[in-house]
Amino acid sequence: MPEEPIEHIDFNELNERAISKPLVKHIYTADPSAHVFDGKIYIYPSHDVESGIPFDDLGSHFAMEDYHVISMEDINGEAVDHGVALHVNDVPWAEKQMWAPDAAHKNGRYYLYFPARDYDGRFKIGVAVGNAPEGPFVPQPEAIKGSYSIDPAVFEDEDGSYYMYFGGIWGGQLQKYRNNTYDSSHELPKPNEAALLPIIAKLSDDMLEFAEEPKEVRILDEAGNLLLEGDNERRFFEASWVHKYRGKYYFSYSTGDTHYICYAMGDSPYGPFTYAGRILNPVVGWTSHHSICEVDGKWYLFYHDSSLSKGVTHLRSVKVAEIEYNQDGTIVTLDPYK
């Protein structure tokens, strides 16, 4: 779908076939992280804007400046925009590009985790704290020590532990790091070498720092080998997410330049995870980014596409669709346009 020339797409017909409609239309939203807090659905998306910055492979045209929080009383309810919850100008260490965020709740406080470029041009991950799920959020003065790259996703396990997953290649800069150390000379592995892996770190009790050194999350093929860089229909690109279903941990992610949302399954939040298939086929627009959330006993995929903007890659809209599991725990692949 993303490779088809925009002028050849009938967006009216496409939107009629779509399995879901944009949750909000007055602003552009993307990269939705969805949670149920206090019996209500809260979605933490990016806020897309038209910046006029030329397109490039590093995502410079994704020049988001702030975050809005969207809430819904139930899965079929009206999506309510609570306005600006955090702006880049409020974050002392951040210069620009407030990309995909996530949120967590602990002991009556709410934590908004977000990536941004610092004044040296490197992505780091910050945290801001609020007393309500819709914010406003007050940022910590510095980024999380030892954080880097993009796309933080926080998973709360059943024992009360919280883990952050992060990382993204190309514009997300993960390829510049090895063993948590930055080197501008580093590049992607060769196609026949193991692909770069997402990163995990357990969070501290106060939710503001890492409690350990970040580690790689291994994603394996059916033979138990690491996925290769050249296997770009399955290897990790960005957009980590973790959920748990019937005792299994599901690590899902975007393959980036091949536009799939894929997943792998494991027995620990640290992995290893074995590749299990695709959750979502390609959407209109270059990027694909998602979250998975249980609401009233059913499971839902929150995702985005660019159909509302008629194919403008950096002007996206959040959508939601129910997902189903097979008897063996695998997920039935969704086609976004039936």
Coordinates of C-alpha atoms in Angstrom, one line a residue, residues 49-335:
V49 CA 2.3 19.1 12.2
E50 CA 3.2 20.6 8.8
S51 CA 6.7 22.0 9.3
G52 CA 7.7 22.6 5.7
I53 CA 10.9 20.6 6.3
P54 CA 12.0 18.6 3.2
F55 CA 11.6 14.8 3.3
D56 CA 14.6 12.7 4.1
D57 CA 15.4 9.2 5.4
L58 CA 16.2 10.6 8.9
G59 CA 12.7 11.8 9.4
S60 CA 13.5 15.5 9.7
H61 CA 10.0 16.3 8.3
F62 CA 8.6 14.7 11.5
A63 CA 9.0 17.9 13.4
M64 CA 6.5 17.4 16.2
E65 CA 6.6 19.9 19.1
D66 CA 4.1 18.8 21.7
Y67 CA 1.8 16.0 23.0
H68 CA -1.9 15.8 23.4
V69 CA -3.7 13.2 25.4
I70 CA -6.9 11.6 23.9
S71 CA -9.4 9.8 26.1
M72 CA -12.4 7.5 25.5
E73 CA -15.1 6.3 28.0
D74 CA -15.3 3.0 26.1
I75 CA -14.0 1.6 22.9
N76 CA -17.0 2.9 20.9
G77 CA -17.1 6.3 22.8
E78 CA -16.2 9.7 21.5
A79 CA -12.5 10.5 21.5
V80 CA -11.8 13.6 23.6
D81 CA -8.7 15.7 23.1
H82 CA -7.5 17.1 26.4
G83 CA -5.2 19.6 24.8
V84 CA -1.5 20.1 25.2
A85 CA -0.1 18.0 27.9
L86 CA 3.6 18.8 27.3
H87 CA 5.5 21.1 24.9
V88 CA 9.1 20.9 23.8
N89 CA 9.6 24.4 25.1
D90 CA 8.9 23.1 28.6
V91 CA 11.7 20.5 28.5
P92 CA 15.1 22.1 29.4
W93 CA 17.3 19.5 27.7
A94 CA 15.2 19.0 24.5
E95 CA 15.5 21.0 21.3
K96 CA 13.1 19.4 18.9
Q97 CA 11.3 16.3 17.5
M98 CA 8.9 15.1 20.2
W99 CA 8.4 11.7 18.6
A100 CA 6.4 8.6 19.8
P101 CA 5.7 8.7 23.6
D102 CA 4.2 6.3 26.1
A103 CA 2.8 6.6 29.6
A104 CA 2.6 4.6 32.8
H105 CA 0.8 4.8 36.1
K106 CA 2.1 4.0 39.6
N107 CA 0.8 4.9 43.1
G108 CA -1.5 7.6 41.9
R109 CA 1.0 9.4 39.7
Y110 CA 1.3 9.3 35.9
Y111 CA 4.5 9.3 33.9
L112 CA 4.9 10.4 30.3
Y113 CA 8.0 9.0 28.6
F114 CA 9.1 10.7 25.4
P115 CA 12.1 10.9 23.0
A116 CA 13.5 14.2 21.7
R117 CA 16.7 15.5 20.2
D118 CA 18.9 17.3 22.6
Y119 CA 21.0 20.4 21.6
D120 CA 23.8 18.1 20.4
G121 CA 21.3 16.5 17.9
R122 CA 21.1 13.1 19.7
F123 CA 17.9 11.5 20.7
K124 CA 17.4 10.8 24.4
I125 CA 14.4 9.8 26.4
G126 CA 12.8 12.0 29.0
V127 CA 10.1 11.6 31.6
A128 CA 7.4 14.0 32.8
V129 CA 5.2 13.5 35.8
G130 CA 1.5 14.4 36.3
N131 CA -1.3 13.9 38.8
A132 CA -3.9 12.9 36.2
P133 CA -3.7 10.6 33.2
E134 CA -4.4 13.6 30.9
G135 CA -1.7 15.7 32.4
P136 CA -0.4 18.4 32.4
F137 CA 3.0 16.8 32.9
V138 CA 6.0 18.4 34.4
P139 CA 9.3 17.2 32.9
Q140 CA 12.4 16.2 34.8
P141 CA 15.2 18.7 34.1
E142 CA 17.4 16.1 32.5
A143 CA 16.9 13.1 30.2
I144 CA 16.9 9.6 31.8
K145 CA 20.6 8.7 32.4
G146 CA 21.8 6.1 29.9
S147 CA 18.8 6.6 27.6
Y148 CA 19.2 7.0 23.8
S149 CA 17.4 6.5 20.5
I150 CA 13.6 6.7 20.3
D151 CA 10.2 5.0 20.9
P152 CA 10.0 4.3 24.6
A153 CA 7.3 1.8 25.6
V154 CA 6.7 0.9 29.2
F155 CA 5.3 -2.5 30.2
E156 CA 4.0 -3.2 33.7
D157 CA 4.3 -6.8 34.6
E158 CA 2.1 -8.7 36.9
D159 CA 4.6 -8.6 39.8
G160 CA 4.6 -4.8 39.8
S161 CA 7.9 -4.4 37.8
Y162 CA 8.1 -1.8 35.0
Y163 CA 10.3 -2.2 32.0
M164 CA 11.1 0.3 29.2
Y165 CA 11.7 -0.9 25.7
F166 CA 13.3 1.5 23.2
G167 CA 15.2 1.9 20.0
G168 CA 14.8 2.7 16.3
I169 CA 17.2 2.6 13.3
W170 CA 17.8 5.2 10.6
G171 CA 16.5 8.5 12.1
G172 CA 16.2 6.9 15.5
Q173 CA 20.0 6.6 15.6
L174 CA 20.2 3.1 17.1
Q175 CA 22.8 2.1 14.5
K176 CA 25.2 4.6 16.1
Y177 CA 25.3 2.6 19.4
R178 CA 27.0 -0.6 20.4
N179 CA 26.9 -1.7 24.0
N180 CA 25.1 1.5 25.0
T181 CA 27.9 3.6 23.7
Y182 CA 27.6 6.2 20.9
D183 CA 30.1 6.3 18.0
S184 CA 29.2 8.4 14.9
S185 CA 31.2 6.0 12.7
H186 CA 28.9 3.1 13.4
E187 CA 26.4 2.1 10.7
L188 CA 23.9 -0.6 10.1
P189 CA 25.1 -4.2 9.9
K190 CA 25.6 -5.9 6.5
P191 CA 22.6 -7.8 5.1
N192 CA 24.1 -11.2 6.1
E193 CA 24.8 -10.0 9.7
A194 CA 22.5 -10.1 12.7
A195 CA 20.1 -7.1 12.7
L196 CA 20.3 -4.5 15.4
L197 CA 18.1 -5.3 18.4
P198 CA 15.7 -3.2 20.5
I199 CA 16.8 -2.3 24.0
I200 CA 15.2 -3.1 27.5
A201 CA 15.9 -1.6 30.9
K202 CA 14.0 -2.2 34.1
L203 CA 12.8 1.1 35.7
S204 CA 13.7 2.3 39.1
D205 CA 11.0 2.3 41.9
D206 CA 10.4 6.1 41.4
M207 CA 9.9 5.5 37.6
L208 CA 12.4 8.2 36.8
E209 CA 15.6 6.3 36.0
F210 CA 16.8 3.0 34.8
A211 CA 17.4 0.4 37.5
E212 CA 20.0 -1.4 35.5
E213 CA 22.2 -1.2 32.4
P214 CA 20.1 -1.4 29.2
K215 CA 20.3 -4.8 27.5
E216 CA 19.5 -6.1 24.0
V217 CA 16.2 -7.9 23.3
R218 CA 16.9 -10.9 21.2
I219 CA 14.4 -11.6 18.3
L220 CA 14.9 -15.1 16.9
D221 CA 13.8 -17.0 13.9
E222 CA 12.1 -20.5 14.1
A223 CA 15.5 -22.1 14.2
G224 CA 16.6 -20.1 17.2
N225 CA 18.9 -17.8 15.2
L226 CA 18.9 -14.0 15.4
L227 CA 17.1 -12.3 12.5
L228 CA 19.4 -10.9 9.9
E229 CA 19.6 -7.3 8.8
G230 CA 18.7 -8.3 5.2
D231 CA 15.5 -10.0 6.5
N232 CA 13.8 -6.6 6.5
E233 CA 10.3 -8.1 6.3
R234 CA 10.9 -9.5 9.8
R235 CA 13.7 -7.7 11.5
F236 CA 13.2 -4.9 14.0
F237 CA 13.2 -1.3 12.8
E238 CA 11.3 0.7 15.5
A239 CA 8.1 0.9 17.5
S240 CA 8.5 -1.6 20.4
W241 CA 5.5 -2.7 22.3
V242 CA 5.0 -5.5 24.8
H243 CA 1.8 -7.0 26.1
K244 CA 1.0 -10.3 27.9
Y245 CA -1.7 -12.8 26.9
R246 CA -2.3 -16.2 28.6
G247 CA 1.1 -16.2 30.3
K248 CA 3.1 -15.4 27.2
Y249 CA 4.9 -12.1 26.5
Y250 CA 4.3 -10.6 23.0
F251 CA 7.0 -8.2 21.7
S252 CA 5.6 -6.3 18.7
Y253 CA 7.3 -3.8 16.4
S254 CA 7.5 -2.1 13.0
T255 CA 9.7 -3.4 10.2
G256 CA 10.0 0.2 8.9
D257 CA 10.9 0.2 5.3
T258 CA 8.7 -2.9 4.6
H259 CA 5.8 -1.4 6.6
Y260 CA 4.6 -4.4 8.6
I261 CA 3.7 -4.6 12.3
C262 CA 5.2 -7.9 13.4
Y263 CA 5.4 -9.8 16.7
A264 CA 7.5 -12.4 18.5
M265 CA 6.6 -14.4 21.5
G266 CA 8.6 -15.3 24.7
D267 CA 8.5 -16.4 28.3
S268 CA 10.2 -13.4 29.9
P269 CA 10.0 -9.6 29.5
Y270 CA 13.7 -9.8 28.6
G271 CA 13.1 -12.3 25.9
P272 CA 14.3 -14.0 23.9
F273 CA 11.3 -13.7 21.6
T274 CA 10.6 -16.0 18.7
Y275 CA 9.2 -14.4 15.5
A276 CA 5.5 -15.4 15.2
G277 CA 4.0 -13.4 12.3
R278 CA 2.4 -10.2 11.3
I279 CA -0.3 -8.2 13.2
L280 CA -0.9 -5.5 10.6
N281 CA -0.3 -5.3 6.9
P282 CA 0.9 -2.0 5.3
V283 CA -1.1 1.2 5.7
V284 CA -1.2 4.3 3.6
G285 CA 1.8 6.4 4.5
W286 CA 5.4 5.3 5.1
T287 CA 5.4 4.7 8.8
S288 CA 3.5 2.1 10.8
H289 CA 3.4 2.3 14.6
H290 CA 1.0 0.8 17.1
S291 CA 0.1 -0.3 20.6
I292 CA -2.0 -3.2 21.9
C293 CA -4.4 -2.8 24.8
E294 CA -7.0 -5.0 26.5
V295 CA -10.4 -3.2 27.0
D296 CA -13.3 -5.0 28.7
G297 CA -11.9 -8.4 28.0
K298 CA -11.2 -7.8 24.3
W299 CA -7.9 -6.9 22.7
Y300 CA -7.4 -3.9 20.4
L301 CA -4.7 -2.6 18.1
F302 CA -4.3 1.1 18.1
Y303 CA -2.4 2.3 15.0
H304 CA -2.2 5.1 12.4
D305 CA -2.4 5.8 8.7
S306 CA -2.2 8.8 6.4
S307 CA -5.6 8.4 4.7
L308 CA -7.1 11.5 6.3
S309 CA -4.3 13.7 4.8
K310 CA -4.7 11.8 1.5
G311 CA -1.3 10.1 1.8
V312 CA 0.9 12.8 3.4
T313 CA 3.4 10.6 5.3
H314 CA 4.0 12.9 8.2
L315 CA 0.3 13.9 8.7
R316 CA -1.2 10.8 10.2
S317 CA -4.4 9.8 12.1
V318 CA -4.9 7.3 14.9
K319 CA -7.3 4.4 14.5
V320 CA -8.3 1.3 16.4
A321 CA -9.3 -2.2 15.4
E322 CA -10.1 -5.4 17.4
I323 CA -7.5 -8.2 17.2
E324 CA -8.2 -11.9 17.5
Y325 CA -6.0 -14.8 18.7
N326 CA -5.9 -18.3 17.3
Q327 CA -6.1 -21.2 19.7
D328 CA -2.3 -21.5 19.7
G329 CA -2.0 -17.9 20.8
T330 CA -0.9 -16.5 17.5
I331 CA -2.6 -13.3 16.3
V332 CA -4.8 -13.1 13.2
T333 CA -3.2 -10.7 10.7
L334 CA -5.3 -7.6 10.0
D335 CA -5.6 -6.0 6.6

